[in-house]
mmCIF file of C-alpha atoms in Angstrom:
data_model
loop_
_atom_site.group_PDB
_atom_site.id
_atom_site.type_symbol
_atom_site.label_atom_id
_atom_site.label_comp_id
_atom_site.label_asym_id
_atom_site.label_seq_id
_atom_site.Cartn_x
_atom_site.Cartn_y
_atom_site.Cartn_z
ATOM 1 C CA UNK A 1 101.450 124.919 111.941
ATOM 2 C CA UNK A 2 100.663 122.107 109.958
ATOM 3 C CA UNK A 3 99.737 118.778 112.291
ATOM 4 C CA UNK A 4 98.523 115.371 113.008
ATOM 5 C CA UNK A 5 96.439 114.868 115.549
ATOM 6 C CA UNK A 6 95.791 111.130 117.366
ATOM 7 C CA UNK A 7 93.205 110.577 120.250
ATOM 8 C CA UNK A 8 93.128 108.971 122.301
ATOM 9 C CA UNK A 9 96.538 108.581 123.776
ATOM 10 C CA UNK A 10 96.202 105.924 125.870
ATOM 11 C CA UNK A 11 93.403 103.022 126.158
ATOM 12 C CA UNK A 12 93.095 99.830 128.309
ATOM 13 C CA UNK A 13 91.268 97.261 127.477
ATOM 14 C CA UNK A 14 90.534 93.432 128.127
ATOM 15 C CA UNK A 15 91.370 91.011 126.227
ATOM 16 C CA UNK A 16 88.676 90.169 123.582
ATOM 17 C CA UNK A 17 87.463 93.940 123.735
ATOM 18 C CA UNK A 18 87.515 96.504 120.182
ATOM 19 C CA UNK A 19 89.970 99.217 120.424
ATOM 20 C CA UNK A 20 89.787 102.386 117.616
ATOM 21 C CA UNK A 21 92.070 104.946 117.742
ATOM 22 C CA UNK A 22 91.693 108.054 115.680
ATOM 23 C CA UNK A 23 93.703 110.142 113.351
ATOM 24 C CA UNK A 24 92.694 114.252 112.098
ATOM 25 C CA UNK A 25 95.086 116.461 110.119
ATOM 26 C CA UNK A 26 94.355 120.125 110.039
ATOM 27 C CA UNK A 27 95.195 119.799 105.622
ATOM 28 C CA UNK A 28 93.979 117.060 103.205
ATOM 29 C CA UNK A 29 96.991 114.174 103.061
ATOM 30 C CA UNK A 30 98.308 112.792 100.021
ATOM 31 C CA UNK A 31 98.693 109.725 102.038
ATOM 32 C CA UNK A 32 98.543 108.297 105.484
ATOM 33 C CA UNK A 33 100.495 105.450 106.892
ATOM 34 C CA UNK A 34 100.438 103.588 110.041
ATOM 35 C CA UNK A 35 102.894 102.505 112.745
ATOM 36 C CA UNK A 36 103.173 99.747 115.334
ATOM 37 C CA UNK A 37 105.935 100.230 118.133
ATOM 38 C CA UNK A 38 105.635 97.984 120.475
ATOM 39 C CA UNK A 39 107.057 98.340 123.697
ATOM 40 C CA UNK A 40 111.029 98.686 123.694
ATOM 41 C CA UNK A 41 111.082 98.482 119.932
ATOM 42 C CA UNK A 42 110.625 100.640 116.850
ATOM 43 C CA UNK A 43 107.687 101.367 114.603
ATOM 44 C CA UNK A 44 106.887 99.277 112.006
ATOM 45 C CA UNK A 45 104.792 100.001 108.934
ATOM 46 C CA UNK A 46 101.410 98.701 109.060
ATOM 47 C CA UNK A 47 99.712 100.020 106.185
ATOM 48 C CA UNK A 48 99.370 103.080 103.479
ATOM 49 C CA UNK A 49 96.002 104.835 102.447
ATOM 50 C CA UNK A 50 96.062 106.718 99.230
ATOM 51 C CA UNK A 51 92.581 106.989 97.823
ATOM 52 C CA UNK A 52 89.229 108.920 99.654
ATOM 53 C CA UNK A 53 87.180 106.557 101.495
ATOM 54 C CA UNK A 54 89.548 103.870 101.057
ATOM 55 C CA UNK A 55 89.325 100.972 103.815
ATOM 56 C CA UNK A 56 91.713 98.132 103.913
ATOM 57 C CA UNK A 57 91.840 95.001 106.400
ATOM 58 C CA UNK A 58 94.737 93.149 107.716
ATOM 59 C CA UNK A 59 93.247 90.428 109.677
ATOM 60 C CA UNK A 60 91.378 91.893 112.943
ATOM 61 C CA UNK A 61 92.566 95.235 111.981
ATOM 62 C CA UNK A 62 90.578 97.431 109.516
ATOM 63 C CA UNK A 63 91.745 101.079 108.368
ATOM 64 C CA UNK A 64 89.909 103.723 107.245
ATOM 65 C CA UNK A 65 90.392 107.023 105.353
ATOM 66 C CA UNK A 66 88.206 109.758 105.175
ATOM 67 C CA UNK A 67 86.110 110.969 101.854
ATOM 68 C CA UNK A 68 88.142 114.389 102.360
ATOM 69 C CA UNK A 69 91.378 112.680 103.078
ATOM 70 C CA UNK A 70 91.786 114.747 106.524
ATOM 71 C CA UNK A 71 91.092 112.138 109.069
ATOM 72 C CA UNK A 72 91.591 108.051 109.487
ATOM 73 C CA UNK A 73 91.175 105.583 112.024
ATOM 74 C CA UNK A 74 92.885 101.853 112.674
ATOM 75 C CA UNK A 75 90.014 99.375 114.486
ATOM 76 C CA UNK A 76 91.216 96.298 115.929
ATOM 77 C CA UNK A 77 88.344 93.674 116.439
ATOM 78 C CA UNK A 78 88.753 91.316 119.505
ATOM 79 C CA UNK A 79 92.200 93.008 120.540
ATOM 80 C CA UNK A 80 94.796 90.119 122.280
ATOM 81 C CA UNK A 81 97.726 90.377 124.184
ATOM 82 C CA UNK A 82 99.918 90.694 120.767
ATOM 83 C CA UNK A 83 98.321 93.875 120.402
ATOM 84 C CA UNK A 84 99.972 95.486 122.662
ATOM 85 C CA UNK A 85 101.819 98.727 121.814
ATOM 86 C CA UNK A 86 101.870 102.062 120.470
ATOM 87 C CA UNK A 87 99.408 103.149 117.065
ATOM 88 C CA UNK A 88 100.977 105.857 115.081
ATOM 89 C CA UNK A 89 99.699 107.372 112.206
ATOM 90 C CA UNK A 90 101.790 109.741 109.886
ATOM 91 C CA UNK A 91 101.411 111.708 107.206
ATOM 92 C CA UNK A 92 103.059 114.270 104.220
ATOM 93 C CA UNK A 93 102.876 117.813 105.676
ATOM 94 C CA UNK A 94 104.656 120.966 104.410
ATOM 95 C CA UNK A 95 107.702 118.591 102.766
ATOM 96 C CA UNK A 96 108.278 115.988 105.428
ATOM 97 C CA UNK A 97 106.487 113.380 107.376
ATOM 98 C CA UNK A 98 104.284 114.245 110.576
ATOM 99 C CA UNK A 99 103.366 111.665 112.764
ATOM 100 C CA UNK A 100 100.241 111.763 115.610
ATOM 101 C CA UNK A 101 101.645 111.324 119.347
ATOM 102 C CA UNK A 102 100.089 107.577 118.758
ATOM 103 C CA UNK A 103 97.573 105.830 120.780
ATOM 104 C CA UNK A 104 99.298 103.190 123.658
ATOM 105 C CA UNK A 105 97.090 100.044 123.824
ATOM 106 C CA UNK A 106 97.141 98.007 126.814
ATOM 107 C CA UNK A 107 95.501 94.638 126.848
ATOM 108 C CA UNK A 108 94.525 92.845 130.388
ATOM 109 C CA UNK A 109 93.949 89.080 129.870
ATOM 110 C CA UNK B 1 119.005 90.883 105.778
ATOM 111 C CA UNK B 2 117.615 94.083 104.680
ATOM 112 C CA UNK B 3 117.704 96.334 107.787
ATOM 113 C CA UNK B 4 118.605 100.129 109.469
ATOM 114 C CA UNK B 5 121.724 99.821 111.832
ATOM 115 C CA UNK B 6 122.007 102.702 114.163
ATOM 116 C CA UNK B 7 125.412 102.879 116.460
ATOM 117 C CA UNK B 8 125.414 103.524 119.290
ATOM 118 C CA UNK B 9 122.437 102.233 120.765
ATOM 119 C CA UNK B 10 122.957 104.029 124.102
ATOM 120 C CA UNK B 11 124.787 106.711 124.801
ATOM 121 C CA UNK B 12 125.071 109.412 128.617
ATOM 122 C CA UNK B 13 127.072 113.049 127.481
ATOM 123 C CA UNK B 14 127.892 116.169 129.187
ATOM 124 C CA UNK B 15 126.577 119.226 127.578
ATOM 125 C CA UNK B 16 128.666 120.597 124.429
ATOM 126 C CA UNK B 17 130.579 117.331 123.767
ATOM 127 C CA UNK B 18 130.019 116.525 120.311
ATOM 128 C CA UNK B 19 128.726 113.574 118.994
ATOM 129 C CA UNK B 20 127.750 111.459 116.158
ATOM 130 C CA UNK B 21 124.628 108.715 116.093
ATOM 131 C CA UNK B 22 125.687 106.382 112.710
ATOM 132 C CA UNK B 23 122.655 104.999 110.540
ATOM 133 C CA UNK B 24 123.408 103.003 107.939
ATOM 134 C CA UNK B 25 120.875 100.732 105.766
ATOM 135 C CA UNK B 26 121.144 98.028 103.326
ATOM 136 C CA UNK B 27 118.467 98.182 100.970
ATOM 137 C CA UNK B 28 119.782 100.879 98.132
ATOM 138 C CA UNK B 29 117.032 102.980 99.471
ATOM 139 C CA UNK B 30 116.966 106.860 98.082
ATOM 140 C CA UNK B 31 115.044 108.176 100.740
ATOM 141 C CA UNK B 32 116.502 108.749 104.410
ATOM 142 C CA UNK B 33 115.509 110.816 107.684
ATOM 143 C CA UNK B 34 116.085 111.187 111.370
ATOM 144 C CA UNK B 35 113.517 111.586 113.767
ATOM 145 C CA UNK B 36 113.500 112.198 117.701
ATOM 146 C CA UNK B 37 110.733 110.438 119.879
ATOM 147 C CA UNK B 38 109.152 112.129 123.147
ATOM 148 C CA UNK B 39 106.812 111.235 125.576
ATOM 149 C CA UNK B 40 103.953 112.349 124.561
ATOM 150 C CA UNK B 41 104.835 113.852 121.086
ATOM 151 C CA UNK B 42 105.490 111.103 119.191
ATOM 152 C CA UNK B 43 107.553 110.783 116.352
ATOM 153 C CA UNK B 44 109.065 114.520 114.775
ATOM 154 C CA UNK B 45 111.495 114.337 111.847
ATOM 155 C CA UNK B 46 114.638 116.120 112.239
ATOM 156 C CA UNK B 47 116.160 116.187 108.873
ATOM 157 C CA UNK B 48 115.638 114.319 105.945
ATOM 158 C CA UNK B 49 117.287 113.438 102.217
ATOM 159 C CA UNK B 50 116.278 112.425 99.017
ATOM 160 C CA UNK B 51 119.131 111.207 97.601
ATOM 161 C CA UNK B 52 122.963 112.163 97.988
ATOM 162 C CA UNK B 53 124.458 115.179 98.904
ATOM 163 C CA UNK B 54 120.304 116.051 98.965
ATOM 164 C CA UNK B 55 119.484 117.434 102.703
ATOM 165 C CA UNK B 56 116.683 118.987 104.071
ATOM 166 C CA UNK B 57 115.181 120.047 107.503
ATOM 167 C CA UNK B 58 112.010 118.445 108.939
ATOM 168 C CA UNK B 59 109.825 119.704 111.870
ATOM 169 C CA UNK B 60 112.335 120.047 114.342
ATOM 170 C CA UNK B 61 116.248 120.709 112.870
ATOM 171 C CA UNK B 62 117.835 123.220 115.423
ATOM 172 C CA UNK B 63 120.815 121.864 117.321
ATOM 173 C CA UNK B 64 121.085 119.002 114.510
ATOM 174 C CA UNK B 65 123.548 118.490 111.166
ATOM 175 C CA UNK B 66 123.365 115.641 108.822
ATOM 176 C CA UNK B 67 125.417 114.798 105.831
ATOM 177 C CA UNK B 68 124.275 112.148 102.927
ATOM 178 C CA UNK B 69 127.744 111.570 101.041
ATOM 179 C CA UNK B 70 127.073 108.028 100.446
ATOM 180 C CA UNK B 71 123.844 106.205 99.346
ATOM 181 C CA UNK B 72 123.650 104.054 102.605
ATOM 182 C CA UNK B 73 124.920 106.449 105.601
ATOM 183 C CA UNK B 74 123.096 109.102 106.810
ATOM 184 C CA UNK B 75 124.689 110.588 110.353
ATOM 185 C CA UNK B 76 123.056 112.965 112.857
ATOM 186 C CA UNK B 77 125.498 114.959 114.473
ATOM 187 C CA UNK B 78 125.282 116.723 117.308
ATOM 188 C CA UNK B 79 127.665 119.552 117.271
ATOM 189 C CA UNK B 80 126.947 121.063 120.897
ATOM 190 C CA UNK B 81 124.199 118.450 122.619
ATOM 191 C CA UNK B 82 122.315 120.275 125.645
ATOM 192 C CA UNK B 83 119.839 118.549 127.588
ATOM 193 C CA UNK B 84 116.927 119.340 125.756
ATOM 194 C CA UNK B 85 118.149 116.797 123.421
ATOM 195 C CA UNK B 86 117.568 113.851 125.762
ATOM 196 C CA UNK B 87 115.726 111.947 123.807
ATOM 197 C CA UNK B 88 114.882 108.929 121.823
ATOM 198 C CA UNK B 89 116.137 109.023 118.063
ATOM 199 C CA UNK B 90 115.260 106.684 115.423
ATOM 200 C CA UNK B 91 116.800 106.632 111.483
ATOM 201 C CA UNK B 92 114.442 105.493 109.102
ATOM 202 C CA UNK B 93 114.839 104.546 104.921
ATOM 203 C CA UNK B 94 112.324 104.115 102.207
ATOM 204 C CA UNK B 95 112.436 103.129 98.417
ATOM 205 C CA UNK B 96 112.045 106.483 96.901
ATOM 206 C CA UNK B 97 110.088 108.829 99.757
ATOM 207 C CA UNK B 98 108.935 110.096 102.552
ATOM 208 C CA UNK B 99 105.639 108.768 101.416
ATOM 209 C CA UNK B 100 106.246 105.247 101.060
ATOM 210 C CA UNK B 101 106.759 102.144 103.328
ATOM 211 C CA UNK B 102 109.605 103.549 106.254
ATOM 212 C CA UNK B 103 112.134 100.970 107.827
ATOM 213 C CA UNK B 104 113.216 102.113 110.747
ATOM 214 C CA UNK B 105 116.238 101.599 112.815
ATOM 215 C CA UNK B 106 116.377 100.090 116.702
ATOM 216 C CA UNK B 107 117.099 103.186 118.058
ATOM 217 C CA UNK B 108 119.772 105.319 119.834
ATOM 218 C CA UNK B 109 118.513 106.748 123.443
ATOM 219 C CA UNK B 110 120.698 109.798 124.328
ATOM 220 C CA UNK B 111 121.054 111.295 128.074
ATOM 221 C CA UNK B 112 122.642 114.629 128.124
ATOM 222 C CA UNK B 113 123.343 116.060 131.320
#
């Protein structure tokens, strides 16, 4: 069936350190949104891509979506110990929302 | 404070006991769904509605009823719960769709046994 896929799944990394985690759908996506859980909480919207090629920056984070609108990918520049938690990204697939398995950051100081 | 209120927030069952999860949200939003979280599988929608008396299933709606009589409640009901439905469940609301900005609730963590 339709899907969202998200590598990697889980990434460790030092304080100060670039983290990118990746999102592919097997169809083109109206949309894509992403999530932040962190840990013991819910997800919370990040951000919405509409338009092909489209890159948008929140701070140290920058998204991008792919020209075909298939695949996107969240970087966070000089990660910190707020960063810490799970990336999902979601998107419209045959009528309701799919979301990746996320990417769980870990941060050492 | 707009928000999604989920009750209860824990809850252990025996297999076949029926049971409700509430969600309830503040914001006059159209758009409500339920989704079940798993190690390792993320997020996967359950059911969803557009607006009320407007249901539909998601990716995963076997062993699961909803009901959108009101604008602001949307319960998950679990008529027979078997252990395969451990899991953690989250209610989420947005404006109009699936495809816009989703508020989710804390969470409910269910143990069936």
């Amino acid at each position: 069936g339709q899907q969202v896929m998200q590598i990697p799944q889980y990434q460790h990394v030092q304080e100060g350190e670039d983290f990118t985690t990746y999102c592919n759908s097997s169809t083109t996506l109206s949309n894509i949104q992403w999530y932040k859980q962190r840990p013991g909480g819910h997800p919370v919207f990040l951000i919405q891509l509409v338009k092909s090629g489209e890159v948008k920056k929140q701070k140290r984070l920058t998204f991008q979506f792919g020209e075909a609108k298939k695949n996107s990918s969240l970087h966070i520049t000089a990660t910190q110990t707020t960063d810490v938690g799970t990336y999902f990204c979601a998107g419209p697939l045959s009528g309701d929302m799919r979301f990746g398995a996320g990417t769980r950051l870990t941060v050492k100081p | 404070e707009a928000q999604v209120t989920q009750n209860p927030r824990y809850l252990i069952t025996v297999t076949g006991k029926k049971l409700t999860v509430t969600c309830s949200q503040n914001m006059n939003h159209e758009y409500m769904s339920w989704y079940r979280q798993d190690p390792g599988l993320g997020l996967r929608q359950i059911y969803y509605s557009m607006n009320v008396e407007v249901t539909d299933k998601g990716d995963v709606p076997e062993g699961y009823k909803v009901s959108r009589k009101e604008k602001r409640n949307f319960p998950l009901i679990l008529e027979s719960p078997s252990p395969n439905q451990t899991s953690l469940y989250f209610c989420a609301s947005s404006r109009l769709a699936a495809y816009e900005e989703q508020y989710f609730g804390p969470g409910t963590r269910l143990t069936v046994t």
